[in-house]
PDB file of C-alpha atoms in Angstrom:
ATOM      1  CA  TYR R 477       0.023  -0.152  -0.023  1.00 68.00           C
ATOM      2  CA  LYS R 478       3.022   2.353   0.784  1.00 77.00           C
ATOM      3  CA  PRO R 479       3.225   3.587  -3.216  1.00 79.00           C
ATOM      4  CA  GLN R 480      -0.775   4.522  -3.188  1.00 77.00           C
ATOM      5  CA  MET R 481      -0.403   5.757   0.299  1.00 72.00           C
ATOM      6  CA  GLN R 482       2.427   8.412  -0.950  1.00 76.00           C
ATOM      7  CA  ARG R 483       0.643   8.910  -4.131  1.00 72.00           C
ATOM      8  CA  PHE R 484      -2.353  10.573  -2.171  1.00 74.00           C
ATOM      9  CA  ASN R 485      -0.441  11.876   0.557  1.00 74.00           C
ATOM     10  CA  VAL R 486      -1.832   9.773   3.397  1.00 74.00           C
ATOM     11  CA  GLY R 487       0.942   9.367   6.151  1.00 76.00           C
ATOM     12  CA  GLU R 488       2.529  12.087   8.212  1.00 79.00           C
ATOM     13  CA  ASP R 489      -0.308  14.399   9.090  1.00 77.00           C
ATOM     14  CA  CYS R 490      -2.952  12.457   7.599  1.00 77.00           C
ATOM     15  CA  PRO R 491      -2.177   8.868   9.091  1.00 84.00           C
ATOM     16  CA  VAL R 492      -4.231   5.861   8.484  1.00 85.00           C
ATOM     17  CA  PHE R 493      -6.322   5.003  11.582  1.00 85.00           C
ATOM     18  CA  ASP R 494      -9.304   2.597  12.317  1.00 91.00           C
ATOM     19  CA  GLY R 495     -12.522   3.685  11.148  1.00 93.00           C
ATOM     20  CA  LEU R 496     -10.722   6.051   8.665  1.00 91.00           C
ATOM     21  CA  TYR R 497     -13.120   5.224   5.950  1.00 93.00           C
ATOM     22  CA  GLU R 498     -16.054   5.199   7.999  1.00 96.00           C
ATOM     23  CA  PHE R 499     -15.141   8.968   9.359  1.00 94.00           C
ATOM     24  CA  CYS R 500     -14.943  10.121   5.511  1.00 96.00           C
ATOM     25  CA  GLN R 501     -18.083   8.889   5.202  1.00 97.00           C
ATOM     26  CA  LEU R 502     -19.764  10.613   7.998  1.00 97.00           C
ATOM     27  CA  SER R 503     -17.802  13.599   7.278  1.00 97.00           C
ATOM     28  CA  ALA R 504     -18.444  14.045   3.834  1.00 98.00           C
ATOM     29  CA  GLY R 505     -22.081  12.654   4.131  1.00 98.00           C
ATOM     30  CA  GLY R 506     -23.061  15.177   6.515  1.00 98.00           C
ATOM     31  CA  SER R 507     -22.256  17.782   4.407  1.00 99.00           C
ATOM     32  CA  VAL R 508     -23.835  16.646   1.218  1.00 99.00           C
ATOM     33  CA  ALA R 509     -26.766  15.633   3.386  1.00 99.00           C
ATOM     34  CA  ALA R 510     -26.916  19.229   4.685  1.00 99.00           C
ATOM     35  CA  ALA R 511     -27.020  20.819   1.039  1.00 99.00           C
ATOM     36  CA  VAL R 512     -29.734  18.320  -0.032  1.00 99.00           C
ATOM     37  CA  LYS R 513     -31.691  19.696   2.857  1.00 98.00           C
ATOM     38  CA  LEU R 514     -31.340  23.080   1.777  1.00 99.00           C
ATOM     39  CA  ASN R 515     -31.772  22.229  -1.848  1.00 98.00           C
ATOM     40  CA  LYS R 516     -35.249  20.517  -0.778  1.00 98.00           C
ATOM     41  CA  GLN R 517     -35.932  23.512   1.338  1.00 97.00           C
ATOM     42  CA  ALA R 518     -36.526  21.197   4.549  1.00 98.00           C
ATOM     43  CA  SER R 519     -34.390  23.505   6.383  1.00 97.00           C
ATOM     44  CA  GLU R 520     -33.043  27.223   6.133  1.00 98.00           C
ATOM     45  CA  ILE R 521     -29.709  26.522   8.259  1.00 98.00           C
ATOM     46  CA  CYS R 522     -28.034  23.146   8.282  1.00 99.00           C
ATOM     47  CA  ILE R 523     -24.802  22.512  10.622  1.00 98.00           C
ATOM     48  CA  ASN R 524     -22.262  19.603  10.129  1.00 98.00           C
ATOM     49  CA  TRP R 525     -19.490  20.180  12.731  1.00 98.00           C
ATOM     50  CA  GLY R 526     -17.958  17.058  11.653  1.00 96.00           C
ATOM     51  CA  GLY R 527     -17.096  18.539   8.649  1.00 97.00           C
ATOM     52  CA  GLY R 528     -14.969  21.622   7.325  1.00 98.00           C
ATOM     53  CA  LEU R 529     -12.149  19.610   6.102  1.00 97.00           C
ATOM     54  CA  HIS R 530     -10.788  22.513   3.916  1.00 98.00           C
ATOM     55  CA  HIS R 531      -7.246  21.683   3.526  1.00 97.00           C
ATOM     56  CA  ALA R 532      -8.033  18.211   1.250  1.00 96.00           C
ATOM     57  CA  LYS R 533      -7.606  18.098  -2.699  1.00 95.00           C
ATOM     58  CA  LYS R 534      -9.060  16.250  -5.390  1.00 92.00           C
ATOM     59  CA  SER R 535      -6.575  13.531  -5.185  1.00 87.00           C
ATOM     60  CA  GLU R 536      -4.449  14.574  -1.859  1.00 87.00           C
ATOM     61  CA  ALA R 537      -5.197  14.516   1.733  1.00 87.00           C
ATOM     62  CA  SER R 538      -3.589  17.259   3.546  1.00 91.00           C
ATOM     63  CA  GLY R 539      -3.465  19.022   6.993  1.00 86.00           C
ATOM     64  CA  PHE R 540      -5.787  16.293   8.749  1.00 92.00           C
ATOM     65  CA  CYS R 541      -8.001  16.316   6.028  1.00 96.00           C
ATOM     66  CA  TYR R 542      -8.853  13.489   3.746  1.00 94.00           C
ATOM     67  CA  VAL R 543     -12.095  14.448   1.986  1.00 96.00           C
ATOM     68  CA  ASN R 544     -12.966  17.955   1.234  1.00 98.00           C
ATOM     69  CA  ASP R 545     -16.544  17.679   2.380  1.00 98.00           C
ATOM     70  CA  ILE R 546     -17.199  21.211   1.476  1.00 99.00           C
ATOM     71  CA  VAL R 547     -16.425  20.911  -2.102  1.00 99.00           C
ATOM     72  CA  LEU R 548     -19.170  18.084  -2.501  1.00 99.00           C
ATOM     73  CA  GLY R 549     -21.697  19.837  -0.339  1.00 99.00           C
ATOM     74  CA  ILE R 550     -21.347  23.279  -2.669  1.00 99.00           C
ATOM     75  CA  LEU R 551     -21.258  20.975  -5.601  1.00 99.00           C
ATOM     76  CA  GLU R 552     -24.668  19.404  -4.316  1.00 99.00           C
ATOM     77  CA  LEU R 553     -25.776  23.255  -3.792  1.00 99.00           C
ATOM     78  CA  LEU R 554     -24.996  24.151  -7.382  1.00 99.00           C
ATOM     79  CA  LYS R 555     -27.749  21.614  -8.818  1.00 98.00           C
ATOM     80  CA  TYR R 556     -30.304  24.221  -7.492  1.00 98.00           C
ATOM     81  CA  HIS R 557     -28.139  27.345  -6.725  1.00 99.00           C
ATOM     82  CA  GLN R 558     -26.718  29.475  -9.413  1.00 98.00           C
ATOM     83  CA  ARG R 559     -24.114  31.303  -7.540  1.00 99.00           C
ATOM     84  CA  VAL R 560     -22.698  29.992  -4.087  1.00 99.00           C
ATOM     85  CA  LEU R 561     -20.645  31.705  -1.314  1.00 99.00           C
ATOM     86  CA  TYR R 562     -17.979  30.122   0.696  1.00 99.00           C
ATOM     87  CA  ILE R 563     -16.575  32.159   3.623  1.00 99.00           C
ATOM     88  CA  ASP R 564     -13.693  30.661   5.593  1.00 99.00           C
ATOM     89  CA  ILE R 565     -12.898  31.961   9.163  1.00 98.00           C
ATOM     90  CA  ASP R 566     -10.633  29.150  10.271  1.00 98.00           C
ATOM     91  CA  VAL R 567      -7.104  30.515  11.102  1.00 98.00           C
ATOM     92  CA  HIS R 568      -5.350  28.232   8.039  1.00 97.00           C
ATOM     93  CA  HIS R 569      -5.970  29.165   4.559  1.00 98.00           C
ATOM     94  CA  GLY R 570      -9.143  27.272   3.029  1.00 97.00           C
ATOM     95  CA  ASP R 571      -6.821  26.226   0.032  1.00 98.00           C
ATOM     96  CA  GLY R 572      -8.686  23.017  -0.859  1.00 98.00           C
ATOM     97  CA  VAL R 573     -11.933  24.653  -1.472  1.00 99.00           C
ATOM     98  CA  GLU R 574     -10.249  27.734  -3.290  1.00 99.00           C
ATOM     99  CA  GLU R 575      -8.308  25.057  -5.490  1.00 98.00           C
ATOM    100  CA  ALA R 576     -11.712  23.354  -6.345  1.00 98.00           C
ATOM    101  CA  PHE R 577     -13.655  26.460  -7.842  1.00 99.00           C
ATOM    102  CA  TYR R 578     -10.590  28.783  -9.123  1.00 99.00           C
ATOM    103  CA  THR R 579     -11.953  29.035 -12.501  1.00 98.00           C
ATOM    104  CA  THR R 580     -15.715  29.379 -11.896  1.00 99.00           C
ATOM    105  CA  ASP R 581     -17.708  32.557 -11.714  1.00 98.00           C
ATOM    106  CA  ARG R 582     -20.480  30.338  -9.941  1.00 99.00           C
ATOM    107  CA  VAL R 583     -18.423  30.069  -6.452  1.00 99.00           C
ATOM    108  CA  MET R 584     -16.909  32.863  -4.636  1.00 99.00           C
ATOM    109  CA  THR R 585     -14.679  31.790  -2.039  1.00 99.00           C
ATOM    110  CA  VAL R 586     -13.663  34.274   0.385  1.00 99.00           C
ATOM    111  CA  SER R 587     -10.722  33.252   3.278  1.00 99.00           C
ATOM    112  CA  PHE R 588      -9.860  35.049   6.356  1.00 99.00           C
ATOM    113  CA  HIS R 589      -6.393  33.556   7.872  1.00 98.00           C
ATOM    114  CA  LYS R 590      -2.921  33.803   8.723  1.00 97.00           C
ATOM    115  CA  TYR R 591      -0.473  34.280   6.015  1.00 89.00           C
ATOM    116  CA  GLY R 592       3.361  33.979   5.681  1.00 85.00           C
ATOM    117  CA  GLU R 593       5.557  31.257   7.755  1.00 88.00           C
ATOM    118  CA  TYR R 594       2.410  29.107   8.231  1.00 94.00           C
ATOM    119  CA  PHE R 595       0.516  26.091   7.005  1.00 93.00           C
ATOM    120  CA  PRO R 596      -0.662  25.651   4.348  1.00 94.00           C
ATOM    121  CA  GLY R 597       1.603  28.772   2.670  1.00 93.00           C
ATOM    122  CA  THR R 598      -1.085  29.656   0.227  1.00 95.00           C
ATOM    123  CA  GLY R 599      -3.724  32.588   0.163  1.00 96.00           C
ATOM    124  CA  ASP R 600      -1.924  35.327  -0.876  1.00 96.00           C
ATOM    125  CA  LEU R 601      -3.725  38.844  -1.538  1.00 96.00           C
ATOM    126  CA  ARG R 602      -2.794  38.297  -5.099  1.00 97.00           C
ATOM    127  CA  ASP R 603      -4.288  34.974  -5.608  1.00 98.00           C
ATOM    128  CA  ILE R 604      -7.655  35.956  -7.155  1.00 98.00           C
ATOM    129  CA  GLY R 605      -8.721  32.977  -9.623  1.00 98.00           C
ATOM    130  CA  ALA R 606      -8.591  32.254 -13.131  1.00 98.00           C
ATOM    131  CA  GLY R 607     -10.223  32.194 -16.399  1.00 98.00           C
ATOM    132  CA  LYS R 608     -13.695  32.476 -15.792  1.00 98.00           C
ATOM    133  CA  GLY R 609     -13.378  32.494 -12.209  1.00 98.00           C
ATOM    134  CA  LYS R 610     -10.875  35.702 -11.919  1.00 98.00           C
ATOM    135  CA  TYR R 611     -11.845  37.682  -8.886  1.00 98.00           C
ATOM    136  CA  TYR R 612     -14.042  35.109  -7.778  1.00 99.00           C
ATOM    137  CA  ALA R 613     -11.461  34.067  -5.123  1.00 99.00           C
ATOM    138  CA  VAL R 614     -10.910  36.543  -2.321  1.00 99.00           C
ATOM    139  CA  ASN R 615      -8.065  36.407   0.052  1.00 98.00           C
ATOM    140  CA  ILE R 616      -7.727  38.234   3.495  1.00 98.00           C
ATOM    141  CA  PRO R 617      -4.280  37.651   4.817  1.00 97.00           C
ATOM    142  CA  LEU R 618      -3.893  38.500   8.299  1.00 97.00           C
ATOM    143  CA  ARG R 619      -1.199  39.254  11.204  1.00 94.00           C
ATOM    144  CA  ASP R 620      -0.730  37.353  14.488  1.00 95.00           C
ATOM    145  CA  GLY R 621      -2.800  38.444  17.364  1.00 96.00           C
ATOM    146  CA  MET R 622      -6.113  39.684  15.362  1.00 97.00           C
ATOM    147  CA  ASP R 623      -8.689  40.578  18.416  1.00 98.00           C
ATOM    148  CA  ASP R 624     -12.706  40.352  17.741  1.00 98.00           C
ATOM    149  CA  GLU R 625     -12.627  44.720  17.223  1.00 98.00           C
ATOM    150  CA  ALA R 626      -9.947  44.324  14.589  1.00 98.00           C
ATOM    151  CA  TYR R 627     -11.438  41.135  12.963  1.00 98.00           C
ATOM    152  CA  GLU R 628     -15.195  42.659  13.000  1.00 98.00           C
ATOM    153  CA  SER R 629     -13.439  45.824  11.206  1.00 98.00           C
ATOM    154  CA  ILE R 630     -12.313  43.526   8.367  1.00 98.00           C
ATOM    155  CA  PHE R 631     -15.054  41.096   8.333  1.00 99.00           C
ATOM    156  CA  VAL R 632     -18.174  43.164   7.956  1.00 99.00           C
ATOM    157  CA  PRO R 633     -17.207  45.709   5.461  1.00 99.00           C
ATOM    158  CA  ILE R 634     -15.699  42.977   3.073  1.00 99.00           C
ATOM    159  CA  ILE R 635     -18.312  40.502   3.596  1.00 99.00           C
ATOM    160  CA  SER R 636     -21.080  43.304   2.714  1.00 99.00           C
ATOM    161  CA  LYS R 637     -19.436  44.081  -0.364  1.00 99.00           C
ATOM    162  CA  VAL R 638     -19.361  40.732  -1.633  1.00 99.00           C
ATOM    163  CA  MET R 639     -22.949  39.980  -0.989  1.00 99.00           C
ATOM    164  CA  GLU R 640     -24.061  43.145  -2.680  1.00 98.00           C
ATOM    165  CA  THR R 641     -21.535  42.693  -5.812  1.00 98.00           C
ATOM    166  CA  PHE R 642     -22.092  38.494  -5.856  1.00 99.00           C
ATOM    167  CA  GLN R 643     -25.288  37.955  -4.946  1.00 98.00           C
ATOM    168  CA  PRO R 644     -25.098  34.547  -3.771  1.00 99.00           C
ATOM    169  CA  SER R 645     -28.406  32.587  -3.497  1.00 98.00           C
ATOM    170  CA  ALA R 646     -27.073  30.028  -0.851  1.00 99.00           C
ATOM    171  CA  VAL R 647     -23.667  30.395   1.557  1.00 99.00           C
ATOM    172  CA  VAL R 648     -21.513  28.328   3.183  1.00 99.00           C
ATOM    173  CA  LEU R 649     -19.501  29.011   6.248  1.00 99.00           C
ATOM    174  CA  GLN R 650     -16.343  27.197   7.667  1.00 99.00           C
ATOM    175  CA  CYS R 651     -16.246  27.896  11.203  1.00 98.00           C
ATOM    176  CA  GLY R 652     -12.834  26.626  12.167  1.00 97.00           C
ATOM    177  CA  ALA R 653     -12.133  27.406  15.842  1.00 98.00           C
ATOM    178  CA  ASP R 654      -8.790  27.531  15.701  1.00 97.00           C
ATOM    179  CA  SER R 655      -9.025  31.325  15.048  1.00 98.00           C
ATOM    180  CA  LEU R 656      -9.872  31.325  18.594  1.00 98.00           C
ATOM    181  CA  THR R 657      -7.403  32.717  21.409  1.00 97.00           C
ATOM    182  CA  GLY R 658      -5.364  29.984  23.238  1.00 96.00           C
ATOM    183  CA  ASP R 659      -5.724  27.601  20.641  1.00 96.00           C
ATOM    184  CA  ARG R 660      -2.522  25.224  20.366  1.00 95.00           C
ATOM    185  CA  LEU R 661      -2.219  25.476  16.395  1.00 94.00           C
ATOM    186  CA  GLY R 662      -3.415  29.043  16.048  1.00 96.00           C
ATOM    187  CA  CYS R 663      -2.295  32.792  16.387  1.00 96.00           C
ATOM    188  CA  PHE R 664      -5.295  34.750  16.450  1.00 98.00           C
ATOM    189  CA  ASN R 665      -7.152  36.084  19.758  1.00 97.00           C
ATOM    190  CA  LEU R 666     -10.915  35.938  18.708  1.00 98.00           C
ATOM    191  CA  THR R 667     -13.125  35.144  21.394  1.00 98.00           C
ATOM    192  CA  VAL R 668     -15.929  32.813  21.447  1.00 98.00           C
ATOM    193  CA  LYS R 669     -18.534  35.773  21.197  1.00 98.00           C
ATOM    194  CA  GLY R 670     -16.261  37.247  18.476  1.00 98.00           C
ATOM    195  CA  HIS R 671     -16.411  34.363  16.361  1.00 98.00           C
ATOM    196  CA  GLY R 672     -19.821  34.207  16.775  1.00 97.00           C
ATOM    197  CA  LYS R 673     -20.462  37.990  15.796  1.00 98.00           C
ATOM    198  CA  CYS R 674     -19.300  36.563  12.287  1.00 98.00           C
ATOM    199  CA  VAL R 675     -22.187  33.534  12.425  1.00 98.00           C
ATOM    200  CA  GLU R 676     -24.717  36.326  13.308  1.00 98.00           C
ATOM    201  CA  PHE R 677     -23.455  38.534  10.753  1.00 99.00           C
ATOM    202  CA  VAL R 678     -23.543  36.113   7.957  1.00 99.00           C
ATOM    203  CA  LYS R 679     -27.124  34.430   8.935  1.00 98.00           C
ATOM    204  CA  LYS R 680     -29.101  37.929   9.095  1.00 98.00           C
ATOM    205  CA  TYR R 681     -28.920  37.522   5.300  1.00 98.00           C
ATOM    206  CA  ASN R 682     -31.620  34.914   5.281  1.00 98.00           C
ATOM    207  CA  LEU R 683     -30.095  32.886   2.547  1.00 99.00           C
ATOM    208  CA  PRO R 684     -29.811  28.995   2.635  1.00 99.00           C
ATOM    209  CA  PHE R 685     -26.593  28.521   5.174  1.00 99.00           C
ATOM    210  CA  MET R 686     -24.809  25.688   5.507  1.00 99.00           C
ATOM    211  CA  MET R 687     -21.999  25.980   8.741  1.00 99.00           C
ATOM    212  CA  VAL R 688     -19.294  23.337   8.904  1.00 99.00           C
ATOM    213  CA  GLY R 689     -16.699  22.717  11.476  1.00 98.00           C
ATOM    214  CA  GLY R 690     -12.970  22.854  10.984  1.00 97.00           C
ATOM    215  CA  GLY R 691      -9.843  23.182  12.792  1.00 95.00           C
ATOM    216  CA  GLY R 692      -9.438  23.862  16.622  1.00 95.00           C
ATOM    217  CA  TYR R 693      -6.912  22.284  18.621  1.00 96.00           C
ATOM    218  CA  THR R 694      -7.839  23.422  22.487  1.00 96.00           C
ATOM    219  CA  ILE R 695     -10.669  21.316  22.761  1.00 95.00           C
ATOM    220  CA  ARG R 696     -12.497  22.985  25.342  1.00 95.00           C
ATOM    221  CA  ASN R 697     -12.618  26.233  23.047  1.00 96.00           C
ATOM    222  CA  VAL R 698     -13.932  24.149  20.367  1.00 97.00           C
ATOM    223  CA  SER R 699     -16.842  22.698  22.188  1.00 96.00           C
ATOM    224  CA  ARG R 700     -17.552  26.159  23.456  1.00 96.00           C
ATOM    225  CA  ALA R 701     -17.597  28.023  20.423  1.00 96.00           C
ATOM    226  CA  TRP R 702     -19.813  25.008  18.491  1.00 96.00           C
ATOM    227  CA  THR R 703     -22.343  24.698  21.365  1.00 91.00           C
TER     228      THR R 703
END
């Protein structure tokens, strides 16, 4: 199995473990099921805290992510929605989702993340999409120590303008909790309240809304943020 594992980048930060297949089924299936619920108008908001694995690529596991449930969920939403907005407030850049939709104008990806000598090392301000997708990838690279006030002063005007210009008919929000203060792998200083304000701001647009989990490595903070 070793050549296949190397081919798909399984190992290192994405090891094989008992129940891996079932984990991927639950994570990816949850986001697809959430999208189906929204498409059928059976719910206005759907949540999959077991999802949000935004680093996985089409043929590559990466950054603790094996299958990109977000991409699968958005593809399901695109069956019924002409334009879908993806917002990522994890401390790490949502590279897998951006890559999947880099050349389409039907999905706009907006990622707020720590940039520089930091995993995955992508998400430059100048990365804006390509072909039909040019200007449909928005990256907001941020410095260490972002607190609630600073984050909100950036998040609100950018998302307001994106909503106004892109006019999506559905929204997916990746709620990575590693942007919270005290996270073992993070470097921002958001409180649970500040993190929640981002969710509230997006929710007020009253669009079909999918929320997924993501990173978060100080478990007590993750549980506070997602409950």
